[in-house]
Amino acid sequence: MTEPETTPRRRGRPARTDAATGPGARERILTAARAEFAAHGYDKTSIRGIAKAAAVDPALVHHYFGPKEEIFAAAVEAGFAPALLAPDMLPAGPREELGERLARFILRLWEDPGTREPLLAVVRSAVANEKAAEVFRHLVSRRLMMPIAGELDVPDPRLRSELAAAQLVGVAMLRHVIKIEPLASADIDDVIAQVAPAVQRHLTGD
Amino acid sequence: MTEPETTPRRRGRPARTDAATGPGARERILTAARAEFAAHGYDKTSIRGIAKAAAVDPALVHHYFGPKEEIFAAAVEAGFAPALLAPDMLPAGPREELGERLARFILRLWEDPGTREPLLAVVRSAVANEKAAEVFRHLVSRRLMMPIAGELDVPDPRLRSELAAAQLVGVAMLRHVIKIEPLASADIDDVIAQVAPAVQRHLTGD
């Protein structure tokens, strides 16, 4: 780390290069925040730790994102972004295959480590911390469940879409978090084929 | 705390009364362990903290239960005990109501704070820590899923019973951990009525 000789320093913070406040800084902070929350959970992650991992001043983290729950929300949204596309693909096919499409889309996200790890990080934080659960709740409710419910022409579409989601959340939990056998090692296409009718029934009553 | 004048002390541990090693000590350690794991999670709970909460010597905790994962296993089994009765009630009624009976039994456990809190503690620890997940995995597999699968006369009874469990785990997660609405506030009998057919279908193929 280099010490710029012309910049006055305050509170003993380590020196940063000019690049640390440049246009890539926000993206780098977000990437660092995702990694920190994933590795340590909500409670043990600090603004200071995120700043260190991103090689920027903690004040810059606060400048871009505000308090810890706001940076968590941004990190969750970034990590959860692939799942938030689910409502978009629901209308793209026959109504009687809605359950199969949703099951395949969500469960496939959990098969790819690149999308699974951020999802796992979010679940771990939400289970451990009420503030993190609230952030997750609002995101899932507004961005995932309400749009899916909007596609359904059944009574209680929101409750039904949540019971469908519950089936998929439970499969992800038992397969990827608890890792119970034989579910943990079962062929994913077999799993999708078996849960699709349950999801379909919740979504459309078929 | 009183200092017994006749007992030689070692390593500065606080003095204990005779009752601390009496017949109630094991039960008290287990109760303290459940409370400590529930409050702090697996990682942050120590043998020392459990001993302190139970007002016994840490050596006594180790004497009764062995290392931390063993006392966790005992605490989980105690907290999880009500759920382990699920297989017993499965045969007690018509086969076409199996799903409804299992859904009612498991979801009702989550409605009562006295049984919900130990379950939540187990889930929190299992999600956060791989050692705790392993303890939970073996318990659920051997004591819950295999007996339930044993009641089913369908192909792949273990996978099917796990997909049924996944539906109920997901409902518990979204209702009691993430607390997403309207599921979190929905009448539990309505929820049971809506998930029972999905559970039944997994269990029996109906």
Coordinates of C-alpha atoms in Angstrom, one line a residue:
Chain A
M1 CA 0.0 0.0 0.0
T2 CA 1.5 3.4 -1.0
E3 CA 1.3 6.6 1.1
P4 CA 0.3 9.6 -1.0
E5 CA 2.5 12.4 0.4
T6 CA 0.3 15.3 -0.4
T7 CA -2.9 14.0 1.2
P8 CA -3.6 14.9 4.8
R9 CA -4.6 11.8 6.8
R10 CA -7.2 11.5 9.5
R11 CA -7.9 8.9 12.2
G12 CA -5.0 6.7 11.2
R13 CA -6.8 5.1 8.2
P14 CA -4.6 3.4 5.7
A15 CA -3.8 5.3 2.6
R16 CA -5.7 4.6 -0.6
T17 CA -4.8 5.1 -4.2
D18 CA -6.9 7.4 -6.4
A19 CA -8.4 4.4 -8.0
A20 CA -10.1 3.5 -4.7
T21 CA -12.6 6.3 -5.2
G22 CA -12.9 5.9 -8.9
P23 CA -15.9 4.7 -10.9
G24 CA -15.2 1.0 -10.2
A25 CA -15.3 1.6 -6.4
R26 CA -19.0 1.1 -5.9
E27 CA -19.0 -2.2 -7.8
R28 CA -15.9 -3.4 -5.9
I29 CA -17.5 -2.5 -2.5
L30 CA -20.7 -4.5 -3.5
T31 CA -18.6 -7.5 -4.5
A32 CA -16.6 -7.3 -1.3
A33 CA -19.8 -6.9 0.8
R34 CA -21.3 -10.0 -0.8
A35 CA -18.2 -12.0 0.0
E36 CA -18.0 -10.7 3.5
F37 CA -21.7 -11.4 4.3
A38 CA -21.4 -14.8 2.7
A39 CA -18.3 -15.7 4.7
H40 CA -19.2 -14.3 8.1
G41 CA -23.0 -13.8 8.2
Y42 CA -24.8 -10.5 8.9
D43 CA -23.8 -10.1 12.5
K44 CA -20.1 -10.6 12.1
T45 CA -19.7 -8.4 9.0
S46 CA -18.7 -4.8 9.5
I47 CA -18.5 -1.8 7.3
R48 CA -14.8 -1.6 8.3
G49 CA -14.3 -5.2 7.1
I50 CA -16.1 -4.6 3.8
A51 CA -14.0 -1.4 3.3
K52 CA -10.8 -3.4 4.0
A53 CA -11.7 -6.2 1.5
A54 CA -12.6 -3.6 -1.2
A55 CA -9.4 -1.5 -0.4
V56 CA -11.4 1.7 0.1
D57 CA -12.1 4.0 3.0
P58 CA -15.0 3.0 5.3
A59 CA -16.4 6.5 4.7
L60 CA -16.8 5.6 1.0
V61 CA -18.8 2.5 1.9
H62 CA -21.1 4.7 3.9
H63 CA -21.2 7.3 1.2
Y64 CA -22.4 4.9 -1.4
F65 CA -24.7 2.7 0.6
G66 CA -25.5 4.2 4.0
P67 CA -25.8 2.0 7.1
K68 CA -25.1 -1.7 7.3
E69 CA -28.6 -2.9 6.5
E70 CA -28.6 -0.8 3.3
I71 CA -25.4 -2.3 2.1
F72 CA -26.8 -5.8 3.0
A73 CA -29.9 -5.0 1.0
A74 CA -27.8 -4.0 -2.0
A75 CA -25.6 -7.1 -1.6
V76 CA -28.7 -9.4 -1.2
E77 CA -30.3 -7.9 -4.2
A78 CA -27.2 -8.4 -6.3
G79 CA -26.8 -12.0 -5.1
F80 CA -30.5 -12.7 -5.4
A81 CA -30.8 -11.0 -8.9
P82 CA -31.0 -14.3 -10.9
A83 CA -33.9 -15.5 -8.8
L84 CA -35.7 -12.2 -9.3
L85 CA -36.0 -13.0 -13.0
A86 CA -38.4 -15.9 -12.2
P87 CA -41.6 -13.9 -12.7
D88 CA -40.4 -12.9 -16.2
M89 CA -40.4 -16.4 -17.5
L90 CA -43.7 -17.5 -16.0
P91 CA -45.9 -16.3 -18.8
A92 CA -43.6 -17.7 -21.5
G93 CA -45.3 -21.1 -22.1
P94 CA -48.4 -23.2 -21.5
R95 CA -50.3 -22.5 -18.3
E96 CA -50.4 -26.2 -17.4
E97 CA -46.5 -26.2 -17.3
L98 CA -46.2 -23.2 -15.0
G99 CA -45.2 -25.3 -12.0
E100 CA -42.6 -27.2 -14.1
R101 CA -41.1 -23.9 -15.4
L102 CA -40.9 -22.3 -11.9
A103 CA -39.5 -25.4 -10.3
R104 CA -36.9 -25.8 -13.0
F105 CA -35.9 -22.2 -12.9
I106 CA -35.5 -21.9 -9.2
L107 CA -33.9 -25.4 -8.5
R108 CA -31.5 -24.9 -11.4
L109 CA -30.2 -21.7 -9.7
W110 CA -29.3 -23.8 -6.7
E111 CA -27.4 -26.4 -8.8
D112 CA -24.9 -23.8 -10.1
P113 CA -22.3 -22.9 -7.4
G114 CA -22.0 -19.4 -8.9
T115 CA -25.7 -18.7 -8.1
R116 CA -26.0 -21.0 -5.2
E117 CA -23.4 -19.4 -2.9
P118 CA -25.0 -15.9 -2.9
L119 CA -28.4 -17.5 -2.2
L120 CA -27.0 -19.6 0.6
A121 CA -25.3 -16.4 2.1
V122 CA -28.7 -14.6 2.0
V123 CA -30.5 -17.6 3.7
R124 CA -27.8 -17.9 6.4
S125 CA -28.0 -14.2 7.2
A126 CA -31.8 -14.2 7.2
V127 CA -32.1 -17.2 9.5
A128 CA -29.6 -15.8 12.0
N129 CA -30.6 -12.1 12.1
E130 CA -34.0 -10.4 12.3
K131 CA -32.8 -7.3 10.5
A132 CA -31.4 -9.4 7.7
A133 CA -34.6 -11.4 7.6
E134 CA -36.6 -8.1 7.2
V135 CA -34.4 -7.1 4.2
F136 CA -34.9 -10.5 2.6
R137 CA -38.6 -10.5 3.4
H138 CA -39.2 -7.2 1.6
L139 CA -37.1 -8.2 -1.4
V140 CA -38.8 -11.6 -1.8
S141 CA -42.3 -10.2 -1.2
R142 CA -42.1 -7.2 -3.5
R143 CA -39.8 -8.4 -6.3
L144 CA -40.6 -12.1 -6.4
M145 CA -43.9 -13.2 -4.9
M146 CA -46.1 -10.3 -5.8
P147 CA -45.1 -10.4 -9.5
I148 CA -45.7 -14.2 -9.6
A149 CA -49.0 -13.8 -7.8
G150 CA -49.9 -11.1 -10.5
E151 CA -49.7 -13.8 -13.1
L152 CA -52.2 -16.1 -11.4
D153 CA -56.0 -16.0 -11.9
V154 CA -56.9 -18.0 -8.8
P155 CA -58.3 -17.0 -5.4
D156 CA -55.6 -16.0 -2.8
P157 CA -52.9 -15.8 -5.5
R158 CA -50.3 -14.5 -3.0
L159 CA -50.8 -17.2 -0.5
R160 CA -50.8 -19.8 -3.3
S161 CA -47.6 -18.5 -4.8
E162 CA -45.9 -18.5 -1.3
L163 CA -46.9 -22.2 -0.8
A164 CA -45.4 -23.0 -4.2
A165 CA -42.3 -21.1 -3.1
A166 CA -42.3 -23.0 0.2
Q167 CA -42.0 -26.3 -1.7
L168 CA -39.0 -25.0 -3.6
V169 CA -37.4 -23.4 -0.6
G170 CA -37.8 -26.6 1.4
V171 CA -36.2 -28.7 -1.4
A172 CA -33.2 -26.2 -1.6
M173 CA -32.8 -26.4 2.2
L174 CA -32.9 -30.2 2.5
R175 CA -30.8 -30.7 -0.6
H176 CA -28.2 -28.0 -0.3
V177 CA -28.1 -26.9 3.3
I178 CA -29.0 -29.9 5.4
K179 CA -27.9 -32.3 2.6
I180 CA -30.2 -35.1 3.5
E181 CA -29.9 -38.3 1.4
P182 CA -31.2 -39.5 -1.0
L183 CA -32.5 -36.0 -1.9
A184 CA -29.1 -34.4 -1.8
S185 CA -27.7 -36.7 -4.5
A186 CA -30.9 -37.3 -6.5
D187 CA -30.8 -36.4 -10.2
I188 CA -32.1 -32.8 -10.4
D189 CA -34.4 -33.5 -13.3
D190 CA -36.1 -36.3 -11.3
V191 CA -36.5 -33.9 -8.4
I192 CA -38.0 -31.3 -10.7
A193 CA -40.3 -33.8 -12.3
Q194 CA -41.6 -34.9 -8.8
V195 CA -42.1 -31.4 -7.3
A196 CA -43.5 -29.7 -10.5
P197 CA -47.1 -31.2 -9.9
A198 CA -47.1 -29.9 -6.3
V199 CA -46.0 -26.4 -7.5
Q200 CA -48.5 -26.5 -10.3
R201 CA -51.3 -27.4 -8.0
H202 CA -50.5 -24.5 -5.6
L203 CA -50.2 -22.0 -8.5
T204 CA -53.2 -22.9 -10.5
G205 CA -55.3 -25.4 -8.5
D206 CA -54.8 -28.0 -11.2
Chain B
M1 CA -21.4 -17.8 45.5
T2 CA -19.9 -19.4 48.7
E3 CA -16.4 -20.8 49.0
P4 CA -16.4 -24.2 50.7
E5 CA -13.4 -24.0 53.0
T6 CA -12.6 -27.7 53.1
T7 CA -12.4 -28.4 49.3
P8 CA -9.2 -27.9 47.5
R9 CA -9.7 -25.7 44.4
R10 CA -8.0 -25.9 41.1
R11 CA -7.7 -23.5 38.1
G12 CA -9.8 -20.8 39.8
R13 CA -13.2 -22.4 39.0
P14 CA -16.1 -21.0 41.1
A15 CA -17.2 -23.3 43.9
R16 CA -20.3 -25.5 43.4
T17 CA -22.8 -26.9 45.8
D18 CA -23.1 -30.6 46.2
A19 CA -26.4 -30.4 44.3
A20 CA -24.5 -29.5 41.2
T21 CA -23.3 -33.0 40.8
G22 CA -26.5 -34.6 42.0
P23 CA -29.0 -36.6 40.0
G24 CA -30.6 -33.4 38.5
A25 CA -27.4 -32.1 37.1
R26 CA -27.6 -34.0 33.7
E27 CA -31.1 -32.6 33.0
R28 CA -30.0 -29.1 34.1
I29 CA -27.0 -29.2 31.7
L30 CA -29.2 -30.3 28.9
T31 CA -31.7 -27.5 29.5
A32 CA -28.9 -25.0 29.8
A33 CA -27.3 -26.3 26.6
R34 CA -30.6 -26.0 24.7
A35 CA -31.0 -22.4 25.9
E36 CA -27.4 -21.5 25.1
F37 CA -27.5 -23.0 21.5
A38 CA -30.9 -21.3 21.0
A39 CA -29.6 -17.9 22.1
H40 CA -26.1 -17.9 20.6
G41 CA -26.1 -20.5 17.8
Y42 CA -23.6 -23.4 17.6
D43 CA -20.4 -21.4 16.9
K44 CA -20.8 -19.0 19.8
T45 CA -21.9 -21.6 22.4
S46 CA -19.1 -23.0 24.6
I47 CA -18.9 -25.9 27.1
R48 CA -17.9 -23.2 29.6
G49 CA -20.9 -21.1 28.9
I50 CA -23.2 -24.1 29.2
A51 CA -21.6 -25.1 32.5
K52 CA -22.0 -21.6 33.8
A53 CA -25.7 -21.4 32.9
A54 CA -26.2 -24.8 34.5
A55 CA -24.1 -23.8 37.6
V56 CA -21.9 -26.9 37.3
D57 CA -18.2 -27.5 36.6
P58 CA -17.3 -27.6 32.9
A59 CA -15.7 -31.0 33.6
L60 CA -19.1 -32.3 34.5
V61 CA -20.6 -31.2 31.2
H62 CA -17.8 -33.1 29.4
H63 CA -18.3 -36.1 31.7
Y64 CA -21.9 -36.5 30.8
F65 CA -21.9 -35.5 27.1
G66 CA -18.3 -35.5 25.7
P67 CA -17.3 -32.9 23.2
K68 CA -19.4 -30.0 22.0
E69 CA -21.0 -31.8 19.0
E70 CA -22.2 -34.5 21.3
I71 CA -23.9 -32.1 23.7
F72 CA -25.3 -30.4 20.7
A73 CA -26.7 -33.7 19.4
A74 CA -28.3 -34.4 22.8
A75 CA -29.7 -30.9 23.0
V76 CA -31.1 -31.1 19.4
E77 CA -32.6 -34.5 20.1
A78 CA -34.3 -33.2 23.2
G79 CA -35.6 -30.0 21.4
F80 CA -36.5 -32.0 18.4
A81 CA -38.2 -34.8 20.3
P82 CA -41.8 -33.8 19.6
A83 CA -41.2 -33.9 15.8
L84 CA -39.7 -37.4 16.2
L85 CA -43.1 -38.7 17.2
A86 CA -44.4 -37.9 13.6
P87 CA -43.8 -41.5 12.3
D88 CA -45.8 -42.9 15.2
M89 CA -49.1 -41.2 14.2
L90 CA -48.8 -41.9 10.4
P91 CA -50.5 -45.3 10.5
A92 CA -53.2 -44.1 12.8
G93 CA -55.9 -43.3 10.2
P94 CA -57.0 -43.7 6.6
R95 CA -54.2 -43.8 4.0
E96 CA -55.8 -41.1 1.9
E97 CA -55.4 -38.7 4.9
L98 CA -51.7 -39.4 5.5
G99 CA -50.7 -36.1 4.0
E100 CA -53.2 -34.1 6.1
R101 CA -52.1 -35.9 9.3
L102 CA -48.4 -35.3 8.7
A103 CA -49.0 -31.7 7.6
R104 CA -51.1 -31.0 10.7
F105 CA -48.7 -32.7 13.1
I106 CA -45.6 -30.9 11.9
L107 CA -47.1 -27.5 11.3
R108 CA -48.9 -27.5 14.7
L109 CA -45.5 -28.0 16.4
W110 CA -44.4 -24.7 14.8
E111 CA -47.5 -22.9 16.0
D112 CA -46.7 -23.5 19.7
P113 CA -43.8 -21.3 20.9
G114 CA -42.8 -24.0 23.4
T115 CA -42.0 -26.4 20.6
R116 CA -41.2 -23.8 17.9
E117 CA -38.2 -22.2 19.8
P118 CA -36.2 -25.4 20.1
L119 CA -36.9 -26.2 16.4
L120 CA -35.8 -22.7 15.4
A121 CA -32.7 -23.1 17.4
V122 CA -31.8 -26.3 15.6
V123 CA -32.5 -24.8 12.2
R124 CA -30.4 -21.7 12.9
S125 CA -27.5 -23.8 14.1
A126 CA -27.7 -26.2 11.2
V127 CA -27.8 -23.5 8.6
A128 CA -24.8 -21.7 10.1
N129 CA -22.5 -24.6 10.9
E130 CA -21.6 -27.7 9.0
K131 CA -21.0 -29.8 12.1
A132 CA -24.4 -28.8 13.4
A133 CA -25.9 -29.6 10.0
E134 CA -24.4 -33.1 10.2
V135 CA -25.8 -33.8 13.6
F136 CA -29.2 -32.5 12.4
R137 CA -29.0 -34.5 9.1
H138 CA -28.3 -37.8 10.9
L139 CA -31.1 -37.2 13.4
V140 CA -33.7 -36.3 10.8
S141 CA -32.6 -39.1 8.5
R142 CA -32.5 -41.9 11.0
R143 CA -35.3 -40.9 13.4
L144 CA -37.8 -39.1 11.2
M145 CA -37.5 -39.7 7.4
M146 CA -36.5 -43.4 7.4
P147 CA -39.5 -44.4 9.7
I148 CA -41.9 -42.4 7.6
A149 CA -40.5 -43.9 4.4
G150 CA -41.0 -47.3 6.1
E151 CA -44.8 -46.7 6.2
L152 CA -45.0 -46.0 2.4
D153 CA -45.7 -48.6 -0.3
V154 CA -44.5 -46.6 -3.2
P155 CA -41.3 -46.5 -5.4
D156 CA -38.5 -44.3 -3.9
P157 CA -40.2 -44.0 -0.5
R158 CA -37.3 -42.1 1.0
L159 CA -37.0 -39.5 -1.7
R160 CA -40.8 -39.1 -1.6
S161 CA -40.9 -38.6 2.1
E162 CA -38.1 -36.0 1.8
L163 CA -40.0 -34.1 -0.8
A164 CA -43.1 -34.1 1.5
A165 CA -40.9 -32.9 4.3
A166 CA -39.5 -30.2 2.0
Q167 CA -43.0 -28.8 1.6
L168 CA -43.4 -28.6 5.3
V169 CA -39.9 -27.3 6.0
G170 CA -40.5 -24.6 3.4
V171 CA -43.8 -23.5 5.0
A172 CA -42.2 -23.3 8.4
M173 CA -39.2 -21.3 7.0
L174 CA -41.4 -18.8 5.1
R175 CA -44.0 -18.5 7.9
H176 CA -41.9 -18.5 11.0
V177 CA -38.3 -17.5 10.0
I178 CA -38.7 -15.2 7.0
K179 CA -42.3 -14.3 8.1
I180 CA -43.5 -13.4 4.6
E181 CA -47.1 -12.2 4.3
P182 CA -49.8 -13.3 3.8
L183 CA -48.4 -16.8 4.8
A184 CA -47.1 -15.6 8.1
S185 CA -50.5 -14.5 9.3
A186 CA -52.7 -17.0 7.4
D187 CA -55.0 -19.2 9.5
I188 CA -53.0 -22.4 10.2
D189 CA -56.0 -24.6 9.3
D190 CA -56.2 -23.0 5.9
V191 CA -52.5 -23.5 5.4
I192 CA -52.8 -27.2 6.4
A193 CA -55.8 -27.7 4.1
Q194 CA -53.8 -26.2 1.2
V195 CA -50.5 -28.1 1.7
A196 CA -52.1 -31.5 2.7
P197 CA -52.8 -32.5 -1.0
A198 CA -49.2 -31.7 -2.0
V199 CA -47.8 -33.8 0.9
Q200 CA -50.3 -36.6 0.2
R201 CA -49.2 -36.7 -3.4
H202 CA -45.5 -37.0 -2.5
L203 CA -46.2 -39.7 0.1
T204 CA -48.6 -41.9 -1.8
G205 CA -48.7 -40.7 -5.4
D206 CA -52.5 -39.9 -5.1

